[in-house]
PDB file of C-alpha atoms in Angstrom:
ATOM      1  CA  UNK S   1       9.892 -21.925   9.440  1.00  0.00           C
ATOM      2  CA  UNK S   2      11.572 -20.165  12.315  1.00  0.00           C
ATOM      3  CA  UNK S   3      13.112 -16.708  12.515  1.00  0.00           C
ATOM      4  CA  UNK S   4      15.874 -15.845  14.988  1.00  0.00           C
ATOM      5  CA  UNK S   5      16.283 -12.247  16.111  1.00  0.00           C
ATOM      6  CA  UNK S   6      19.438 -11.612  18.134  1.00  0.00           C
ATOM      7  CA  UNK S   7      19.435  -8.621  20.475  1.00  0.00           C
ATOM      8  CA  UNK S   8      22.193  -7.994  22.998  1.00  0.00           C
ATOM      9  CA  UNK S   9      22.570 -11.369  24.754  1.00  0.00           C
ATOM     10  CA  UNK S  10      19.167 -12.852  23.839  1.00  0.00           C
ATOM     11  CA  UNK S  11      17.919 -14.967  20.939  1.00  0.00           C
ATOM     12  CA  UNK S  12      14.232 -14.360  20.200  1.00  0.00           C
ATOM     13  CA  UNK S  13      12.785 -17.320  18.296  1.00  0.00           C
ATOM     14  CA  UNK S  14       9.652 -16.802  16.203  1.00  0.00           C
ATOM     15  CA  UNK S  15       7.543 -19.320  14.292  1.00  0.00           C
ATOM     16  CA  UNK S  16       6.081 -18.170  10.962  1.00  0.00           C
ATOM     17  CA  UNK S  17       2.286 -18.312  11.054  1.00  0.00           C
ATOM     18  CA  UNK S  18       1.344 -16.475   7.861  1.00  0.00           C
ATOM     19  CA  UNK S  19       2.785 -15.315   4.537  1.00  0.00           C
ATOM     20  CA  UNK S  20       0.657 -13.018   2.396  1.00  0.00           C
ATOM     21  CA  UNK S  21       1.035 -10.976  -0.782  1.00  0.00           C
ATOM     22  CA  UNK S  22      -1.026  -7.787  -0.635  1.00  0.00           C
ATOM     23  CA  UNK S  23      -1.442  -4.775  -2.925  1.00  0.00           C
ATOM     24  CA  UNK S  24       1.402  -2.304  -2.426  1.00  0.00           C
ATOM     25  CA  UNK S  25      -0.909   0.370  -1.014  1.00  0.00           C
ATOM     26  CA  UNK S  26      -2.276  -1.924   1.731  1.00  0.00           C
ATOM     27  CA  UNK S  27      -0.597  -1.055   5.053  1.00  0.00           C
ATOM     28  CA  UNK S  28      -3.171  -2.853   7.243  1.00  0.00           C
ATOM     29  CA  UNK S  29      -0.683  -5.502   8.533  1.00  0.00           C
ATOM     30  CA  UNK S  30       1.365  -2.693  10.085  1.00  0.00           C
ATOM     31  CA  UNK S  31      -1.655  -1.098  11.771  1.00  0.00           C
ATOM     32  CA  UNK S  32      -3.419  -4.107  13.283  1.00  0.00           C
ATOM     33  CA  UNK S  33      -3.624  -4.282  17.102  1.00  0.00           C
ATOM     34  CA  UNK S  34      -1.137  -6.588  18.784  1.00  0.00           C
ATOM     35  CA  UNK S  35      -2.200  -8.668  21.799  1.00  0.00           C
ATOM     36  CA  UNK S  36       0.785 -11.031  21.841  1.00  0.00           C
ATOM     37  CA  UNK S  37       4.453 -10.832  20.769  1.00  0.00           C
ATOM     38  CA  UNK S  38       4.286 -10.756  16.954  1.00  0.00           C
ATOM     39  CA  UNK S  39       7.007 -10.090  14.396  1.00  0.00           C
ATOM     40  CA  UNK S  40       5.919  -8.593  11.076  1.00  0.00           C
ATOM     41  CA  UNK S  41       8.368  -8.497   8.175  1.00  0.00           C
ATOM     42  CA  UNK S  42       7.605  -6.877   4.841  1.00  0.00           C
ATOM     43  CA  UNK S  43       9.300  -6.428   1.498  1.00  0.00           C
ATOM     44  CA  UNK S  44       8.472  -5.469  -2.077  1.00  0.00           C
ATOM     45  CA  UNK S  45       7.101  -8.092  -4.455  1.00  0.00           C
ATOM     46  CA  UNK S  46       8.506  -8.270  -7.064  1.00  0.00           C
ATOM     47  CA  UNK S  47      11.713  -6.802  -5.612  1.00  0.00           C
ATOM     48  CA  UNK S  48      12.326  -3.148  -6.417  1.00  0.00           C
ATOM     49  CA  UNK S  49       8.684  -2.329  -7.225  1.00  0.00           C
ATOM     50  CA  UNK S  50       5.674  -0.975  -5.342  1.00  0.00           C
ATOM     51  CA  UNK S  51       3.196  -3.351  -6.995  1.00  0.00           C
ATOM     52  CA  UNK S  52       2.768  -5.750  -4.082  1.00  0.00           C
ATOM     53  CA  UNK S  53       3.813  -6.106  -0.475  1.00  0.00           C
ATOM     54  CA  UNK S  54       5.017  -9.501   0.802  1.00  0.00           C
ATOM     55  CA  UNK S  55       4.193  -9.745   4.522  1.00  0.00           C
ATOM     56  CA  UNK S  56       5.506 -12.468   6.833  1.00  0.00           C
ATOM     57  CA  UNK S  57       3.934 -12.768  10.294  1.00  0.00           C
ATOM     58  CA  UNK S  58       5.529 -14.797  13.091  1.00  0.00           C
ATOM     59  CA  UNK S  59       4.718 -15.487  16.763  1.00  0.00           C
ATOM     60  CA  UNK S  60       7.302 -15.449  19.523  1.00  0.00           C
ATOM     61  CA  UNK S  61       7.846 -18.997  20.795  1.00  0.00           C
ATOM     62  CA  UNK S  62      10.981 -18.800  22.935  1.00  0.00           C
ATOM     63  CA  UNK S  63      13.666 -16.458  24.283  1.00  0.00           C
ATOM     64  CA  UNK S  64      17.091 -17.941  24.952  1.00  0.00           C
TER      65      UNK S  64
END
């Protein structure tokens, strides 16, 4: 899948490389070192709870 992030006059296009469900207390995906342009999205799983954290990681592939 691809994710488009629009900022000012640019379209940043990311390709999803990983989807993971982690325990709600695990914040490691937000603390890992970044050596390339990476987008990390997170949400609750199931929605509205703190049981798990759904984390989507994507790499930048193009800027238009």
